[in-house]
Short mmCIF file of C-alpha atoms in Angstrom, two decimals:
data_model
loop_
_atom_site.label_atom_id
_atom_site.label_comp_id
_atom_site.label_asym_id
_atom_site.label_seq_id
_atom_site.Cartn_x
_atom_site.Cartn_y
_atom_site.Cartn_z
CA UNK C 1018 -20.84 -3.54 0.88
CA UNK C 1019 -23.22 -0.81 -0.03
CA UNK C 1020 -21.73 1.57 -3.11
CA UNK C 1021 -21.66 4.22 -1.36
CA UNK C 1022 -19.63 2.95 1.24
CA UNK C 1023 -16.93 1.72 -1.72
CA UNK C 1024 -16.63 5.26 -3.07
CA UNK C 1025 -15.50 6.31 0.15
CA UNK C 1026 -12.81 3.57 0.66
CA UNK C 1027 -11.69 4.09 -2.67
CA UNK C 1028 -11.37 8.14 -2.31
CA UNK C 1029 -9.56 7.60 1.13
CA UNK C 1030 -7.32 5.53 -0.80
CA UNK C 1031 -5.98 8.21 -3.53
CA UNK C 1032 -3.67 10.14 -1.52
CA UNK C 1033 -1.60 7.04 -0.50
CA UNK C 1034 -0.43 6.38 -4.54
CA UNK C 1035 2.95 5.05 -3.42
CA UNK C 1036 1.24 2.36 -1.06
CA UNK C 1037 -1.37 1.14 -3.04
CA UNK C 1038 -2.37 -0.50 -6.32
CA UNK C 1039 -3.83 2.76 -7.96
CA UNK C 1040 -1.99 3.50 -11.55
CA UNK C 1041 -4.13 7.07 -11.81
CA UNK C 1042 -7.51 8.89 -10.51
CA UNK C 1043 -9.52 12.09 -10.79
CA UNK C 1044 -12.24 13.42 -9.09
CA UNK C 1045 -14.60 16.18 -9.73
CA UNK C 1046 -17.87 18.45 -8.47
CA UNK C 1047 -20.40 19.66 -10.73
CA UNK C 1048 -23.16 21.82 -10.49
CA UNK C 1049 -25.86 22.25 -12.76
CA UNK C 1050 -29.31 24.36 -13.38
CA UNK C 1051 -31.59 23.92 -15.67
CA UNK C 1052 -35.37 23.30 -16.76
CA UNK C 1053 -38.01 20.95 -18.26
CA UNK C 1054 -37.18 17.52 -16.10
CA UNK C 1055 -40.34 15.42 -16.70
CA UNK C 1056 -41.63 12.89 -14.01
CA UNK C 1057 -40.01 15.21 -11.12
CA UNK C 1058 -41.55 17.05 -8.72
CA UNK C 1059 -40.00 20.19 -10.28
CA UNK C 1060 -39.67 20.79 -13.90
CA UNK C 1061 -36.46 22.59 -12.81
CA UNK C 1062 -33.77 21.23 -10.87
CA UNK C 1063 -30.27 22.25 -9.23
CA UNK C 1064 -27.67 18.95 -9.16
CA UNK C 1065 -24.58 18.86 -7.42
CA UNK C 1066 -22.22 15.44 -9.04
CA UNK C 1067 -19.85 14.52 -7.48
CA UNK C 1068 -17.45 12.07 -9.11
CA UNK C 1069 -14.48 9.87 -9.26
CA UNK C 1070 -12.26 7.99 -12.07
CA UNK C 1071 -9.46 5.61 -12.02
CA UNK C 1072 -7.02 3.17 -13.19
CA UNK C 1073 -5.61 0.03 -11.23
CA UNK C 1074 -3.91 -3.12 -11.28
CA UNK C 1075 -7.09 -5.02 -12.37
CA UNK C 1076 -8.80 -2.53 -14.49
CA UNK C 1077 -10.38 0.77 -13.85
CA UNK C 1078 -13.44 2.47 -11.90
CA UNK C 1079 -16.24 5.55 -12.92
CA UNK C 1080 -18.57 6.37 -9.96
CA UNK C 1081 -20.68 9.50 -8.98
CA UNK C 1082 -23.19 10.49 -6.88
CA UNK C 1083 -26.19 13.34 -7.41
CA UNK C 1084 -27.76 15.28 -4.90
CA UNK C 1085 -31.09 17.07 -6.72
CA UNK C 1086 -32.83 19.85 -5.80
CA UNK C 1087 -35.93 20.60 -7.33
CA UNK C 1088 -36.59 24.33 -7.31
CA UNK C 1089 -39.48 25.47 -5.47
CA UNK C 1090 -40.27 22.65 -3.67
CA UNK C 1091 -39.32 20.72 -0.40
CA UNK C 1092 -38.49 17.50 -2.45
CA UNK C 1093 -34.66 16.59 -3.13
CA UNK C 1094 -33.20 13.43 -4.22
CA UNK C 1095 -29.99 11.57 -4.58
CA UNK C 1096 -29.09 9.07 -6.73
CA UNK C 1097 -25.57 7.22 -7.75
CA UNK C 1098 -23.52 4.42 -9.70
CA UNK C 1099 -19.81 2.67 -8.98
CA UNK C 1100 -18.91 0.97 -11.79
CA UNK C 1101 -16.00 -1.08 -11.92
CA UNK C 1102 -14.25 -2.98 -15.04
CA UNK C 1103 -12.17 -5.56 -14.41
CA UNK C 1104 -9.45 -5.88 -17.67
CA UNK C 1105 -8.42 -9.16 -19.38
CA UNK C 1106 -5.48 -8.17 -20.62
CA UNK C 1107 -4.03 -6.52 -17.02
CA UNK C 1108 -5.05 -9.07 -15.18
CA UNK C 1109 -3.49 -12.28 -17.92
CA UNK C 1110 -0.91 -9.38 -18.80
CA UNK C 1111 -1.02 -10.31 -22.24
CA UNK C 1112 -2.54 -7.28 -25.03
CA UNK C 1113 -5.54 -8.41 -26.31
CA UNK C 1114 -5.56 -5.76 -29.50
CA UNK C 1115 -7.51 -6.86 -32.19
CA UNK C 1116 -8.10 -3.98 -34.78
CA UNK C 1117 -9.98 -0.98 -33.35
CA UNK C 1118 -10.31 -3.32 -29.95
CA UNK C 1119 -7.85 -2.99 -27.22
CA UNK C 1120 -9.35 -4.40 -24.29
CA UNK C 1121 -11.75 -6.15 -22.93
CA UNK C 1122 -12.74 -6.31 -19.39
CA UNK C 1123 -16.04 -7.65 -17.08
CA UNK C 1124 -18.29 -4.87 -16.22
CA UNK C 1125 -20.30 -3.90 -13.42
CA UNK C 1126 -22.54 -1.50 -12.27
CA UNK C 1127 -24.33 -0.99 -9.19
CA UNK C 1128 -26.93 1.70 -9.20
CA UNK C 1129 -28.69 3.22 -5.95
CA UNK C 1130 -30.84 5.87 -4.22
CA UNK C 1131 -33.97 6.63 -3.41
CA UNK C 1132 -37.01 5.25 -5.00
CA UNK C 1133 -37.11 1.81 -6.92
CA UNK C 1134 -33.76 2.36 -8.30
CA UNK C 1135 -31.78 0.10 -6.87
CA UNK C 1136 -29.92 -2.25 -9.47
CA UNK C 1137 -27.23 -4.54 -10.45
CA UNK C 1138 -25.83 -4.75 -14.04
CA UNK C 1139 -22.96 -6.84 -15.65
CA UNK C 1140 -21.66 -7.78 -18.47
CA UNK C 1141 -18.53 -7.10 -20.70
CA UNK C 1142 -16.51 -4.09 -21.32
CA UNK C 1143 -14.85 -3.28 -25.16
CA UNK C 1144 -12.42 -0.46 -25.58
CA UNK C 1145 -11.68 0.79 -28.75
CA UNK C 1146 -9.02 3.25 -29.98
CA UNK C 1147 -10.67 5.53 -32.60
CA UNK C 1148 -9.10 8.55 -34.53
CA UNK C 1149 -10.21 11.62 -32.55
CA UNK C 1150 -11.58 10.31 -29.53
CA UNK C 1151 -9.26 10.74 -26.44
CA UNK C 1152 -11.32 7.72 -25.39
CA UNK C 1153 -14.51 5.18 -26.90
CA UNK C 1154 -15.42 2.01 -24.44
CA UNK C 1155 -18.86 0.17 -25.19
CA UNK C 1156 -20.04 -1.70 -22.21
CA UNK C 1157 -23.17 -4.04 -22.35
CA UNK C 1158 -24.89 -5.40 -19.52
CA UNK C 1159 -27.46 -7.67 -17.94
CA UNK C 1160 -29.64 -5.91 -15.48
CA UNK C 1161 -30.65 -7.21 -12.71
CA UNK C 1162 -33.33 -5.06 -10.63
CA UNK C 1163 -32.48 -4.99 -6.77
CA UNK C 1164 -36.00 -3.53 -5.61
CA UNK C 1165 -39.21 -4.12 -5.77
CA UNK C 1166 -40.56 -1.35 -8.12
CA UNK C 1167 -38.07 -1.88 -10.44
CA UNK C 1168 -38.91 -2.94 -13.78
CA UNK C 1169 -36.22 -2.45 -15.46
CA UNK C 1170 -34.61 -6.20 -16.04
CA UNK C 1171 -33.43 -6.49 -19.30
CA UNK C 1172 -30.02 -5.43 -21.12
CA UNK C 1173 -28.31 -2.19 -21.40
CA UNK C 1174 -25.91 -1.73 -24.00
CA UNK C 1175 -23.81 1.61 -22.33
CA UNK C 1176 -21.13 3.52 -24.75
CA UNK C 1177 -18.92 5.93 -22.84
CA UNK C 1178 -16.74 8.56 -25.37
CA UNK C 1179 -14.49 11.96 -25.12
CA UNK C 1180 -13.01 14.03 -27.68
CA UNK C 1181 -11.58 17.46 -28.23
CA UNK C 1182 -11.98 20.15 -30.44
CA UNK C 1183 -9.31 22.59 -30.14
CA UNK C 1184 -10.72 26.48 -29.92
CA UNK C 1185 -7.81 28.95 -29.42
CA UNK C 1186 -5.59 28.23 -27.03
CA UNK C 1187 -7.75 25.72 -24.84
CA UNK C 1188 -10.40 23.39 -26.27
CA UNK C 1189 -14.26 22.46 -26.13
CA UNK C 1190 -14.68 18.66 -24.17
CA UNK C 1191 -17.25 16.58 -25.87
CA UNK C 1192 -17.68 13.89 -23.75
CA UNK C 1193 -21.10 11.84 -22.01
CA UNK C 1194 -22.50 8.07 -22.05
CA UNK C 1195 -25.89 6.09 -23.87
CA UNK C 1196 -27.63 4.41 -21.61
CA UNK C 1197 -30.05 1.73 -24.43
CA UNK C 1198 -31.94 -0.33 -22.15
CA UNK C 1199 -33.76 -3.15 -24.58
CA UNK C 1200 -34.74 -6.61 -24.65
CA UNK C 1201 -37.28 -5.06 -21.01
CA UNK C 1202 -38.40 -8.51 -19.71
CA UNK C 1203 -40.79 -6.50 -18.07
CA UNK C 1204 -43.89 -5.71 -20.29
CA UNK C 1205 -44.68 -2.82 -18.12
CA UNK C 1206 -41.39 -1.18 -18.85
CA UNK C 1207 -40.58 -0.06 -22.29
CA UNK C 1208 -36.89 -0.22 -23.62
CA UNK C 1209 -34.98 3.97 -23.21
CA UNK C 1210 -32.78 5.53 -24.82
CA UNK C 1211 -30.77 8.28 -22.48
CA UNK C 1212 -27.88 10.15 -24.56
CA UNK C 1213 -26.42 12.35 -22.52
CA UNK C 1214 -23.56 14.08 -23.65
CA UNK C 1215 -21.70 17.22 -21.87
CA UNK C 1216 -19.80 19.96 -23.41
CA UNK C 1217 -17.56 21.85 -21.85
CA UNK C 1218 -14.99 24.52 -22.32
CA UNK C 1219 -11.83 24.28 -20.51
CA UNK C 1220 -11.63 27.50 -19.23
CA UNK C 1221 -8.91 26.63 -16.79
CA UNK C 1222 -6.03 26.22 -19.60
CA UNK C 1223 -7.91 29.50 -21.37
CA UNK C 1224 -7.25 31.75 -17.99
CA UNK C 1225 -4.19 30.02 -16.59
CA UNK C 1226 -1.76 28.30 -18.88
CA UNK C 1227 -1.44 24.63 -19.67
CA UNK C 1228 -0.52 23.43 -16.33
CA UNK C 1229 -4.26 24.67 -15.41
CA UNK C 1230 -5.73 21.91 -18.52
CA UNK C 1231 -8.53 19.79 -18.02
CA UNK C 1232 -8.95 21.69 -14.03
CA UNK C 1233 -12.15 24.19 -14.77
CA UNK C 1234 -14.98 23.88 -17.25
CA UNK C 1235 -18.04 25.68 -18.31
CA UNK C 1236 -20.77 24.51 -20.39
CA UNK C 1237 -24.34 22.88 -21.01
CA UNK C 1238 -25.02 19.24 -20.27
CA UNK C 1239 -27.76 17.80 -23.24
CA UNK C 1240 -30.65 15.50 -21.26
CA UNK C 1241 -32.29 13.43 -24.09
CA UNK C 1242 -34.24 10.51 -22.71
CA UNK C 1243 -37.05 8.39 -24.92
CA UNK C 1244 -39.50 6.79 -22.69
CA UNK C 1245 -37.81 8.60 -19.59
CA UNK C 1246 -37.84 5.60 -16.46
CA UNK C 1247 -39.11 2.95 -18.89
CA UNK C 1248 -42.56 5.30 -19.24
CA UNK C 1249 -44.03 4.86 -22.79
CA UNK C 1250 -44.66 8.30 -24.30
CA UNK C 1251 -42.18 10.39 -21.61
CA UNK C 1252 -39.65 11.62 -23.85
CA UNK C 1253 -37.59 14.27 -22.25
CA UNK C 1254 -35.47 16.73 -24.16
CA UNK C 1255 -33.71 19.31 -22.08
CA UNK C 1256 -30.39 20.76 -20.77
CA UNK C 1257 -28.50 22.31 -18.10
CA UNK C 1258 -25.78 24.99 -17.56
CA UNK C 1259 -23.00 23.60 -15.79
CA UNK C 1260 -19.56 24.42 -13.90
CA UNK C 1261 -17.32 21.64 -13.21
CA UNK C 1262 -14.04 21.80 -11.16
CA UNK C 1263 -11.38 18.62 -10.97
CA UNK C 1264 -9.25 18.60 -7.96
#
């Protein structure tokens, strides 16, 4: 089944909580502007994310989809990943803590859109419980390339954080993911680094109260990406203004 066609089914499945298997979800729409993308046919591009979080009986799920604009061009492009984790300890129900470790789960990935992007990644999931972060997993993968042009088989070790840092009566959202592809079995593609951390101000609680937390968000997402695509010598460093609504 193609990801995009799981999103769907699994967003047509969150308003039925009572009849299904789901334990929680979120989903959210971003838009962000800014400047100095390398190896695009703009240097500055308008994205629209949508995405989608969740807990069930099995494990949990992150997924989103882009849809790019690059300024002052005809070009546009989408690109998106589902990844689902698949938890030891709910599906053996036994707690597998072990120190800092909680959990630990299989991990996939499927990456798509246009261009030789097209991938499949697996591997196992670790989450830790850490003083200050509302959350810390580390995920590493084996990739698996899916088209042609890809070049990107290898391993990808993936850490995915959040924590808070209270500012007045709301707070400022530090969260984002790594993305350390290494170990390229592909000479032509050099191991990347892609940090890419947002942070956001939860202007929502600020304007509205507490029931209004964690609902509307302004901020800058940071774009920092050594050999950008696997290209030797394309390191990006840039960032975008965003606005991000939950529903």
């Amino acid at each position: 089944m193609r990801k995009t066609t799981l999103a769907l089914a699994l967003l047509a499945s969150m308003p039925a909580l009572a009849q299904s298997p789901i334990q929680w979800w979120d989903a959210s729409a971003t838009l962000l502007h800014g400047e100095d993308y390398d190896l695009a046919p703009s240097h500055r591009q308008t994205t629209v994310t949508l995405e989608t979080a969740g807990g069930f009986s099995y494990g949990d799920w992150f997924a989103f989809y882009d849809m790019i604009d690059f300024n002052g061009t005809d070009e546009s492009a989408t690109y998106g990943e589902i990844s689902p984790r698949f938890s030891f300890g709910k599906i053996f129900g036994k707690e597998l803590a072990a120190g800092p470790v909680t959990d630990l789960s299989l991990a996939l990935t499927q990456e798509f859109g246009r261009g030789p992007v097209e991938a499949l990644l697996y591997g196992v999931g670790v989450d830790l419980k850490v003083p200050g972060f509302t959350y810390l997993q580390l995920n590493t993968y084996k990739r698996d390339p899916q088209s042609g042009n890809n070049l990107s088989e290898g391993w990808q070790l993936t850490p995915v954080y959040r924590f808070d840092i209270p500012v007045g009566n709301a707070a400022l959202v530090v969260d984002g993911y790594i993305d350390w592809v290494f170990s390229s079995d592909n000479a032509a593609y050099e191991e990347n680094l892609h940090i890419n951390p947002q942070i956001k101000y939860d202007l929502g609680r600020s304007l509205f109260g507490e029931s209004k937390s964690n609902s509307l968000f302004i901020g800058i997402e940071y774009d920092y990406w050594q050999n950008k695509y696997g290209v030797k010598g394309i390191d990006q460093s840039t960032y975008s203004f965003i606005v991000k609504y939950h529903l």
